[in-house]
Tab-separated table of N, CA and C in Angstrom:
chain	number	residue	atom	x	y	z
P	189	UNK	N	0.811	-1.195	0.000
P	189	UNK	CA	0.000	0.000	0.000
P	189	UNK	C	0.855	1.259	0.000
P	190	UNK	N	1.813	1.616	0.542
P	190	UNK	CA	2.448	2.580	0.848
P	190	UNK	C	4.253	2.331	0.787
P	191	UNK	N	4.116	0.892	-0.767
P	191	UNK	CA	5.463	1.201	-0.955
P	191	UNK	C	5.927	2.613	-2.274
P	192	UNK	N	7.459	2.510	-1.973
P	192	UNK	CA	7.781	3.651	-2.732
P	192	UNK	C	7.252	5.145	-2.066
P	193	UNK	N	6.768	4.802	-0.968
P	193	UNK	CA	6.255	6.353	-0.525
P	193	UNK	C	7.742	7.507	-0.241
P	194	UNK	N	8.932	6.825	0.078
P	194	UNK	CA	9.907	7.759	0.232
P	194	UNK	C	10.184	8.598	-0.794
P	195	UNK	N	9.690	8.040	-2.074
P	195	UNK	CA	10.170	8.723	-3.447
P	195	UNK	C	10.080	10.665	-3.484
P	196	UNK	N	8.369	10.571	-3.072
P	196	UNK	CA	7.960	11.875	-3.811
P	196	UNK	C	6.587	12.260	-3.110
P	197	UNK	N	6.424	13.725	-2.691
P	197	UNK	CA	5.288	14.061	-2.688
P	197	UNK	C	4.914	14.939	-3.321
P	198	UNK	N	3.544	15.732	-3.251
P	198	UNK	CA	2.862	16.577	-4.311
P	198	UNK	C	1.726	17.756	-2.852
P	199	UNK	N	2.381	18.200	-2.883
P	199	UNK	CA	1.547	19.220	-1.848
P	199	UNK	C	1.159	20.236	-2.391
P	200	UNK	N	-0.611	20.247	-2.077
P	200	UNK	CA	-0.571	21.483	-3.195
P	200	UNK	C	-1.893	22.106	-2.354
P	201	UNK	N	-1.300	23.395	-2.670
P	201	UNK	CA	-2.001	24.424	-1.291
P	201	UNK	C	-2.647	25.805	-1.880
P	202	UNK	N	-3.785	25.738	-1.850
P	202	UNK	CA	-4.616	26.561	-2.267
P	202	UNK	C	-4.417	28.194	-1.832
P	203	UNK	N	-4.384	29.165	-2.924
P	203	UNK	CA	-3.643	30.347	-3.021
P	203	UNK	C	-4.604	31.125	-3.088
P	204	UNK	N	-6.357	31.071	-2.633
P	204	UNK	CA	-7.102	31.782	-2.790
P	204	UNK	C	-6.693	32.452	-0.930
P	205	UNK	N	-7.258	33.468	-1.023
P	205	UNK	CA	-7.430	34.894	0.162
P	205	UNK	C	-8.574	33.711	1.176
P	206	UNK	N	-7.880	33.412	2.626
P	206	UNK	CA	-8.580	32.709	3.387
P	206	UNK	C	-8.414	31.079	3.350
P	207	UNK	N	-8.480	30.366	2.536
P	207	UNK	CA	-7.935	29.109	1.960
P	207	UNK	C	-6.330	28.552	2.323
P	208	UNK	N	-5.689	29.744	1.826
P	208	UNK	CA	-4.357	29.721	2.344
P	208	UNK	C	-4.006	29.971	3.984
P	209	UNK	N	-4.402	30.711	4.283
P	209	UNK	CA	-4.429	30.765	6.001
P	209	UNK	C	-4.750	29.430	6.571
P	210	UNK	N	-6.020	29.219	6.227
P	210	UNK	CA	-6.197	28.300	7.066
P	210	UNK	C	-5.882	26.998	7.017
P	211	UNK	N	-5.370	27.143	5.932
P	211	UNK	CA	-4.200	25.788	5.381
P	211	UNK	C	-3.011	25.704	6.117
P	212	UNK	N	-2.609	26.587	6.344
P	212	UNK	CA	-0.868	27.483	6.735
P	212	UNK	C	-0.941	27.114	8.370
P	213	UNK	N	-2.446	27.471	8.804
P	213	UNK	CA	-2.403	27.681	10.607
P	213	UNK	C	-1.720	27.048	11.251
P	214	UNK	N	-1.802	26.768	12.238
P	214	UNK	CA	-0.551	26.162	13.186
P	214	UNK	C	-1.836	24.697	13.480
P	215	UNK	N	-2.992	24.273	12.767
P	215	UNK	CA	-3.509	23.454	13.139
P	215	UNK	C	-3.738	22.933	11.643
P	216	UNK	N	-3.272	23.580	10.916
P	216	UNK	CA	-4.219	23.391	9.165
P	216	UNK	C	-3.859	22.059	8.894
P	217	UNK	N	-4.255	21.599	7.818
P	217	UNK	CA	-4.043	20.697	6.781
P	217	UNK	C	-2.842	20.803	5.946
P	218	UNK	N	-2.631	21.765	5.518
P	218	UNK	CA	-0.599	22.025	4.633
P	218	UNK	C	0.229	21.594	5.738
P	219	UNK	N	-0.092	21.837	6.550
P	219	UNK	CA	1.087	21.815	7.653
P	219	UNK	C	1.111	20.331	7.956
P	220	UNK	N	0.044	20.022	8.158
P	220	UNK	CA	-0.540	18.583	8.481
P	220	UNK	C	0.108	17.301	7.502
P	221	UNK	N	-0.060	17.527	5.935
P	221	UNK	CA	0.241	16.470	5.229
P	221	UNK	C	1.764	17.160	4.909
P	222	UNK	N	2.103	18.037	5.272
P	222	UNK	CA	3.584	18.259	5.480
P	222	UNK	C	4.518	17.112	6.378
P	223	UNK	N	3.975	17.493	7.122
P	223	UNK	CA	4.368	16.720	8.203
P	223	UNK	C	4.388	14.969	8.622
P	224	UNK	N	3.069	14.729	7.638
P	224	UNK	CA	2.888	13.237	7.500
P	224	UNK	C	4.081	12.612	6.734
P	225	UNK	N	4.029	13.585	5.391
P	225	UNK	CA	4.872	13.392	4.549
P	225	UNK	C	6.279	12.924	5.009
P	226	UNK	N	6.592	14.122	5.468
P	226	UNK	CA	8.143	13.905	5.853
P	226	UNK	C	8.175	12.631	7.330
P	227	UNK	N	7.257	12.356	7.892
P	227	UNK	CA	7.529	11.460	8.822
P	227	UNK	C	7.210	10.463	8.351
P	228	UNK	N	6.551	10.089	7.007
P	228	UNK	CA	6.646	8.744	6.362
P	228	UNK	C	8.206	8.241	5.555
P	229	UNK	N	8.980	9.588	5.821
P	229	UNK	CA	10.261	9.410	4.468
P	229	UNK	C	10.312	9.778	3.667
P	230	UNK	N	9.233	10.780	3.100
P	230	UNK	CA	9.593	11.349	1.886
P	230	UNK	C	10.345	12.234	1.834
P	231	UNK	N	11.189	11.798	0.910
P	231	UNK	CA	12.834	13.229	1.211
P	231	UNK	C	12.507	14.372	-0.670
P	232	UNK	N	11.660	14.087	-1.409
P	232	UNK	CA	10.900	14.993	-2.469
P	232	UNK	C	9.851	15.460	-2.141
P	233	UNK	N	9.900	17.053	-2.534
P	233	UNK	CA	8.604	17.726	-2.565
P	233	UNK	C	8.178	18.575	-3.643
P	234	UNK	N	7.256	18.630	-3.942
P	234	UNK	CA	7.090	19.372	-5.029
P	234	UNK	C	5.239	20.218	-4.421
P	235	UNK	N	5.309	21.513	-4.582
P	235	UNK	CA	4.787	22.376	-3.592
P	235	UNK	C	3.770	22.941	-5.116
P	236	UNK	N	2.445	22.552	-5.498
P	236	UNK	CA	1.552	23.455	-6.326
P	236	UNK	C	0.704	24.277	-5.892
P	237	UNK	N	1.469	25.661	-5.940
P	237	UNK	CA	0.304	26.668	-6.023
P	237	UNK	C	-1.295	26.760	-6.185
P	238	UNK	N	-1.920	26.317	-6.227
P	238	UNK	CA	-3.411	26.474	-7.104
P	238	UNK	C	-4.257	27.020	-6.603
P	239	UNK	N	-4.965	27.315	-7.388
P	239	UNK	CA	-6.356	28.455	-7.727
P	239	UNK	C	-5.291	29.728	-7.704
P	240	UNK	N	-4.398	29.992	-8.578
P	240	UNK	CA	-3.653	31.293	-9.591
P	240	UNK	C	-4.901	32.124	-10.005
P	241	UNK	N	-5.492	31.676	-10.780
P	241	UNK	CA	-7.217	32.462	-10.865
P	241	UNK	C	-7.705	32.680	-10.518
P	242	UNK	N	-7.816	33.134	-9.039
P	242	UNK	CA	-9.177	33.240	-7.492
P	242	UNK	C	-8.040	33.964	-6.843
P	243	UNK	N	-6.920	34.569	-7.238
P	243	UNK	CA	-6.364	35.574	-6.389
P	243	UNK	C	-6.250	37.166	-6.915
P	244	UNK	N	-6.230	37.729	-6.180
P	244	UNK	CA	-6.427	39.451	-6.542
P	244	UNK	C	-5.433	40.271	-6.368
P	245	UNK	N	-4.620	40.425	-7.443
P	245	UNK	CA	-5.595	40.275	-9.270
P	245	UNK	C	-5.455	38.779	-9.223
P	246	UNK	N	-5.924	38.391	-10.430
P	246	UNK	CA	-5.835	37.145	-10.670
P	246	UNK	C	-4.343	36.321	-11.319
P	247	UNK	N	-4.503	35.856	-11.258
P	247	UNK	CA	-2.195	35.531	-11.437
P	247	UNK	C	-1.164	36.003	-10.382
P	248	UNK	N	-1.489	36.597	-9.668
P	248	UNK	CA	-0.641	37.630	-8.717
P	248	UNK	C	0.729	37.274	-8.407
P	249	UNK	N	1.568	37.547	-8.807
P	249	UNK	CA	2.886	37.163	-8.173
P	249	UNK	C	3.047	37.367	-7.319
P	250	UNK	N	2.920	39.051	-6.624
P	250	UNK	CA	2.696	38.858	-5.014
P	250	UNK	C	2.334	38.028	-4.587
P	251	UNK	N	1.059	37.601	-4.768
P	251	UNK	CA	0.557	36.481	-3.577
P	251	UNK	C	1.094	35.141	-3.891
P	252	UNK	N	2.218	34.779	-5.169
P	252	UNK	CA	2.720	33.724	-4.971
P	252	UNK	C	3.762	33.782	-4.071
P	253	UNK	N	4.688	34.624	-4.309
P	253	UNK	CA	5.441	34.753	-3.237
P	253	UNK	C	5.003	35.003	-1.702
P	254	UNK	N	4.164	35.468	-1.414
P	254	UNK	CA	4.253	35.483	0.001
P	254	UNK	C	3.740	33.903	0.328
P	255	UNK	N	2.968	33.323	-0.620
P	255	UNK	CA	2.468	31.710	-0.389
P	255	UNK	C	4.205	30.908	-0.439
P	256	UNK	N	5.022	31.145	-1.287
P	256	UNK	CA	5.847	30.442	-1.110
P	256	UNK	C	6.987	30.982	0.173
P	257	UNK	N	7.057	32.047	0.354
P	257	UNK	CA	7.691	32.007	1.994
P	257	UNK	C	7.504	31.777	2.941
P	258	UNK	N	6.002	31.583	3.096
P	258	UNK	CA	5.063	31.199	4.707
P	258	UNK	C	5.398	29.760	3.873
P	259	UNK	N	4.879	29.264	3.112
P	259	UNK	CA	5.284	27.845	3.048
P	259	UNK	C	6.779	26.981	3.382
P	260	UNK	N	7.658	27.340	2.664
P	260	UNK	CA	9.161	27.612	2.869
P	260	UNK	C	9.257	27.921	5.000
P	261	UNK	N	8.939	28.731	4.965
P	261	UNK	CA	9.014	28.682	6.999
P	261	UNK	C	8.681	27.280	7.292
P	262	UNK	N	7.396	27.079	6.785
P	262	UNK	CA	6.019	25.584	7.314
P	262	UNK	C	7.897	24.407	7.300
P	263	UNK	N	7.623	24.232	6.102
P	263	UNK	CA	8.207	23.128	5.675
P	263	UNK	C	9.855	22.717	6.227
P	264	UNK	N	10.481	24.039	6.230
P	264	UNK	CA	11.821	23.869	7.006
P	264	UNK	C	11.726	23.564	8.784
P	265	UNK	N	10.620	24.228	8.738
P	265	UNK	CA	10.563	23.996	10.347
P	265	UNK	C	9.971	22.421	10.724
P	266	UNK	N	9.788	21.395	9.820
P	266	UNK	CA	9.451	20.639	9.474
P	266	UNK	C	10.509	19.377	9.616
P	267	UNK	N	11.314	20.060	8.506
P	267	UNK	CA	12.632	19.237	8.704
P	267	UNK	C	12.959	19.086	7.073
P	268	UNK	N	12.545	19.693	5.978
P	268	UNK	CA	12.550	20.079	4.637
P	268	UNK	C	13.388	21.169	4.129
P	269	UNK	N	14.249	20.860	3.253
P	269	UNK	CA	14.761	22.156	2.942
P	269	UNK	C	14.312	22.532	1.597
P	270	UNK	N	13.840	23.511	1.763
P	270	UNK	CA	12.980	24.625	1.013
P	270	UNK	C	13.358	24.972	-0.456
P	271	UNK	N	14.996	25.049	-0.389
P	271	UNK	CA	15.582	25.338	-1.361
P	271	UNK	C	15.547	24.122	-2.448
P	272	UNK	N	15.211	22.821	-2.209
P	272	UNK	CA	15.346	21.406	-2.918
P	272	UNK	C	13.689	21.127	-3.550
P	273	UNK	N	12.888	22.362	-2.962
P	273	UNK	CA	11.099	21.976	-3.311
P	273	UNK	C	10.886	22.597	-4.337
P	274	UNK	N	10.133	22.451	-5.397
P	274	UNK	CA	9.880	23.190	-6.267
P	274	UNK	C	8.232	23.587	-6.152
P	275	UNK	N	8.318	25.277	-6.393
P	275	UNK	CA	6.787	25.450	-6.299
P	275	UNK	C	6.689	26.227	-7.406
P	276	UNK	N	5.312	25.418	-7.524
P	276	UNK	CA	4.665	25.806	-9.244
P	276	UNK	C	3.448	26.410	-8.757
P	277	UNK	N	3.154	27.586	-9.711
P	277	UNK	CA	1.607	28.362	-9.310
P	277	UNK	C	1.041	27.580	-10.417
P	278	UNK	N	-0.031	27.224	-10.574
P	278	UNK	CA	-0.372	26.450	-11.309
P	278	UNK	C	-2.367	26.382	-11.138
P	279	UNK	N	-3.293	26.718	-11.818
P	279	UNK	CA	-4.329	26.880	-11.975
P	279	UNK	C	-5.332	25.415	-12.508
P	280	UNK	N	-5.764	24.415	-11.875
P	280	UNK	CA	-5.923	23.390	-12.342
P	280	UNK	C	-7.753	23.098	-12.713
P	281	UNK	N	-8.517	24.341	-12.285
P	281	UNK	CA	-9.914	24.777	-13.435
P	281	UNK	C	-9.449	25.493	-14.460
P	282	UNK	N	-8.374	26.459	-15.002
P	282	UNK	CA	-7.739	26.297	-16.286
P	282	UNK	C	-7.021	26.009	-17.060
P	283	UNK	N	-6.365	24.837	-16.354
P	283	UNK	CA	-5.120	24.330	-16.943
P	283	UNK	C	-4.016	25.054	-16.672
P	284	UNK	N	-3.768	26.156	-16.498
P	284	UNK	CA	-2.646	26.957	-16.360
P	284	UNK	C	-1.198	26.429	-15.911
P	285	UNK	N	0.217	26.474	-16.366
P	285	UNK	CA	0.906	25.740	-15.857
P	285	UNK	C	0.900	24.632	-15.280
P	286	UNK	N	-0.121	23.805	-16.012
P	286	UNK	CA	0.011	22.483	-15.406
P	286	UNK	C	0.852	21.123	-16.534
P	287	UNK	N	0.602	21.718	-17.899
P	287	UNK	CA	1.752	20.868	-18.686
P	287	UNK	C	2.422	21.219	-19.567
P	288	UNK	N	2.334	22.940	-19.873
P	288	UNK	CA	3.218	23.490	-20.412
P	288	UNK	C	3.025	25.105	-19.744
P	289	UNK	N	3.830	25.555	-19.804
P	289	UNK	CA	3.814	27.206	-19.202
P	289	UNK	C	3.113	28.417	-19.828
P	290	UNK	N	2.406	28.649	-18.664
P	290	UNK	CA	0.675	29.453	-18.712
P	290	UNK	C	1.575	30.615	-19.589
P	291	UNK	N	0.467	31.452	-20.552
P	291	UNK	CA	0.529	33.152	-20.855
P	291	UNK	C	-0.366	33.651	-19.700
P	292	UNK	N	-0.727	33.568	-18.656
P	292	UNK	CA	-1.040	33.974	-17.973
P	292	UNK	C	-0.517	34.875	-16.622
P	293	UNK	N	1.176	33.693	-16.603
P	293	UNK	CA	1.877	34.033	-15.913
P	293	UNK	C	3.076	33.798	-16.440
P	294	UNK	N	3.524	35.591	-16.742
P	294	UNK	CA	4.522	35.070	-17.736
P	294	UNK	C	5.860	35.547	-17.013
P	295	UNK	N	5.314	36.100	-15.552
P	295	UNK	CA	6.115	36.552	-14.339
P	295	UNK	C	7.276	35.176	-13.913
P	296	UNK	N	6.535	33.957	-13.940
P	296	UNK	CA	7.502	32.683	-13.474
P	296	UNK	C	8.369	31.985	-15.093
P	297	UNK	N	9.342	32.298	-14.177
P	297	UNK	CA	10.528	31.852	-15.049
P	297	UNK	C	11.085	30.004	-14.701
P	298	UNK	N	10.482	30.076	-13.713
P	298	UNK	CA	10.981	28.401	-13.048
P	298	UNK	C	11.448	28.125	-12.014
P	299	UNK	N	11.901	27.282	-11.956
P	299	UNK	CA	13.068	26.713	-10.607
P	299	UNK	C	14.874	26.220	-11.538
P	300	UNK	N	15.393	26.341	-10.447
P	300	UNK	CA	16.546	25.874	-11.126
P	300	UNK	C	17.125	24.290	-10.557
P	301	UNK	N	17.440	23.372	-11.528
P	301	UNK	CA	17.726	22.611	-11.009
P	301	UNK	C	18.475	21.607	-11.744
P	302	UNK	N	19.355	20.487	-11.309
P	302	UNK	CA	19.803	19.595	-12.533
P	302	UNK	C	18.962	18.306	-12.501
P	303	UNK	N	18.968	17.838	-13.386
P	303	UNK	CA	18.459	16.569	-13.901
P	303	UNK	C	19.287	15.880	-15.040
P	304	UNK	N	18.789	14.647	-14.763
P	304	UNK	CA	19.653	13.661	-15.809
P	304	UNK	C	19.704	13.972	-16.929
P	305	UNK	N	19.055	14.693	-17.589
P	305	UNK	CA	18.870	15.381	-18.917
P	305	UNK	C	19.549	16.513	-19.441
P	306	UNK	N	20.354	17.289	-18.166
P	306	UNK	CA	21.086	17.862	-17.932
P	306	UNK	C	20.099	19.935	-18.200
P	307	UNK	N	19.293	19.796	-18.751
P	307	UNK	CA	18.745	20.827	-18.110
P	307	UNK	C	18.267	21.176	-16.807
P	308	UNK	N	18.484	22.483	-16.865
P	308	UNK	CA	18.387	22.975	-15.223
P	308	UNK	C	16.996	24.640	-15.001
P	309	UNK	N	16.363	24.387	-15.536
P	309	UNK	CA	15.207	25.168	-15.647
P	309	UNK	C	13.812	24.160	-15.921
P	310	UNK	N	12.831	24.064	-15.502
P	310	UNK	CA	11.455	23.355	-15.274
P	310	UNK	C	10.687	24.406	-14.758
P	311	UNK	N	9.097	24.914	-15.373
P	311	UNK	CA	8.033	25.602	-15.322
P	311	UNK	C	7.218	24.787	-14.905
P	312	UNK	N	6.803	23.819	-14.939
P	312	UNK	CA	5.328	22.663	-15.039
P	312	UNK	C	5.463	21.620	-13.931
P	313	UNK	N	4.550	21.509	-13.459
P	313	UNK	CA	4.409	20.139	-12.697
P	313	UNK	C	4.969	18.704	-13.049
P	314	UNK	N	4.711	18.151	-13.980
P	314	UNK	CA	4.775	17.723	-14.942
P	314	UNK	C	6.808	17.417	-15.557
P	315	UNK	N	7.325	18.937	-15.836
P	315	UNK	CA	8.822	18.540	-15.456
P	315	UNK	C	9.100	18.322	-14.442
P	316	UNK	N	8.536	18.891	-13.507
P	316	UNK	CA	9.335	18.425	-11.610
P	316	UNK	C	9.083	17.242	-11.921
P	317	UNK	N	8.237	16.589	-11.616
P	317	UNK	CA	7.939	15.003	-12.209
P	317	UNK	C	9.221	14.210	-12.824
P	318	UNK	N	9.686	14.743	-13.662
P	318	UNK	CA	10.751	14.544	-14.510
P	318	UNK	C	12.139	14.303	-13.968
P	319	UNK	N	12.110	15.636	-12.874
P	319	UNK	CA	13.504	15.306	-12.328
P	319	UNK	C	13.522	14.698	-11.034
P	320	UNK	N	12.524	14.073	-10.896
P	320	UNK	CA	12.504	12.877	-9.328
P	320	UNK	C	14.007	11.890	-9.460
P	321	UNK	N	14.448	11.923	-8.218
P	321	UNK	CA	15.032	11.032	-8.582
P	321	UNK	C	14.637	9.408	-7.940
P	322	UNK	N	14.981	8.138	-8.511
P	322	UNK	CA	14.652	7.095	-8.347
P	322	UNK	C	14.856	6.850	-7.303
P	323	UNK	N	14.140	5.812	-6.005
P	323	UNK	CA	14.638	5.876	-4.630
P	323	UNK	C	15.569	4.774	-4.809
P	324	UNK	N	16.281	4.565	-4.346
P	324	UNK	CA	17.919	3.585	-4.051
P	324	UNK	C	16.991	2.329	-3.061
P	325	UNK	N	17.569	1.408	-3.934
P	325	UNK	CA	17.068	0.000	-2.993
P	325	UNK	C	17.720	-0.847	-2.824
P	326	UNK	N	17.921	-1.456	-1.605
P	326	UNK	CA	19.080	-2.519	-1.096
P	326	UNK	C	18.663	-3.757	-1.409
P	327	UNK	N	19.757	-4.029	-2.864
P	327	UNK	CA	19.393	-5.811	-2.889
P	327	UNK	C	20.120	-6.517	-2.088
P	328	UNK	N	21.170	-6.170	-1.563
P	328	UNK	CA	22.171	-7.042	-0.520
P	328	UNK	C	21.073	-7.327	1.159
P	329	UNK	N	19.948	-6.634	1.009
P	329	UNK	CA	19.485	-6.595	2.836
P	329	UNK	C	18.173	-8.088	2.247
P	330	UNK	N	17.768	-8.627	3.636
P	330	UNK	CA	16.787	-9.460	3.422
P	330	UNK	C	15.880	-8.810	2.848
P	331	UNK	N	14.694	-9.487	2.375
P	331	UNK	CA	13.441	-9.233	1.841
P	331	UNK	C	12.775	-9.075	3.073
P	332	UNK	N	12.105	-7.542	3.300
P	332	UNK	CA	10.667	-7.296	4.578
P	332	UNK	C	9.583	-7.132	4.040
P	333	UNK	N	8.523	-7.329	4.536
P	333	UNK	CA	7.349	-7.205	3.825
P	333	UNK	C	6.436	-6.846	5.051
P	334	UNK	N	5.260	-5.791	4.716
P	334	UNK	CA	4.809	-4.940	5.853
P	334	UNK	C	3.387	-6.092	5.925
P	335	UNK	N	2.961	-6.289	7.418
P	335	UNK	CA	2.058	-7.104	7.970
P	335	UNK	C	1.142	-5.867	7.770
């Protein structure tokens, strides 16, 4: 049920006015499957912005950034480093940055990063995806299997 869970997660935290707070709180839900996350082993994160369209104005870079620094606090204080997460604003009632990069927001330039492919720029969900890396598995240890 919950093999391969160390690989990768997908946290994705709603960027509308109110939504985000109470996601963020010191009791919310972001914080919450943050936290699951990383105490199950997942050492990948990948952080989606969404509802880009329900913020004022609508696309706002401001309000991505201040979503990605209160997040960035959440997550390091967590035990995550911030700098290794990639966050995508990403609109998923219009598709927006979800598999190729919105005209909507033509403010995000990406994340930087390497991958086996040897590019180091990704816009989309979709490339983060791309540059996961495979989790490492010990064929030398016995075989366990979860009861």
């Amino acid at each position: 049920m919950l093999q391969d869970v160390e690989t990768l997660s997908v946290l994705i935290v709603a960027a509308s006015v109110g939504e985000f707070e109470a996601g963020i709180s010191k009791n919310g839900q972001t914080r919450e499957h943050a936290l699951l996350a990383y105490t199950l082993g997942v050492k990948q994160l990948i952080v989606g912005v969404n509802k880009m369209d329900s913020t004022e104005p609508p696309y706002s870079q401001k309000r991505h950034e201040v979503i990605v620094k209160e997040v960035s606090t959440s997550i390091h204080k967590i035990g995550y480093n911030p700098d290794t997460a990639a966050f995508v604003p990403i609109s998923g009632w219009n598709g927006d940055n979800m598999l190729e990069p919105s005209a909507n927001m033509p403010w995000f330039k990406g994340w930087k990063v390497t991958c086996e492919d040897g590019n180091t720029s990704r816009t989309t969900p979709l490339e983060a995806l791309g540059c996961i890396l495979p989790p490492t598995c010990s064929t030398d240890k016995p075989l366990r299997l979860p009861l």
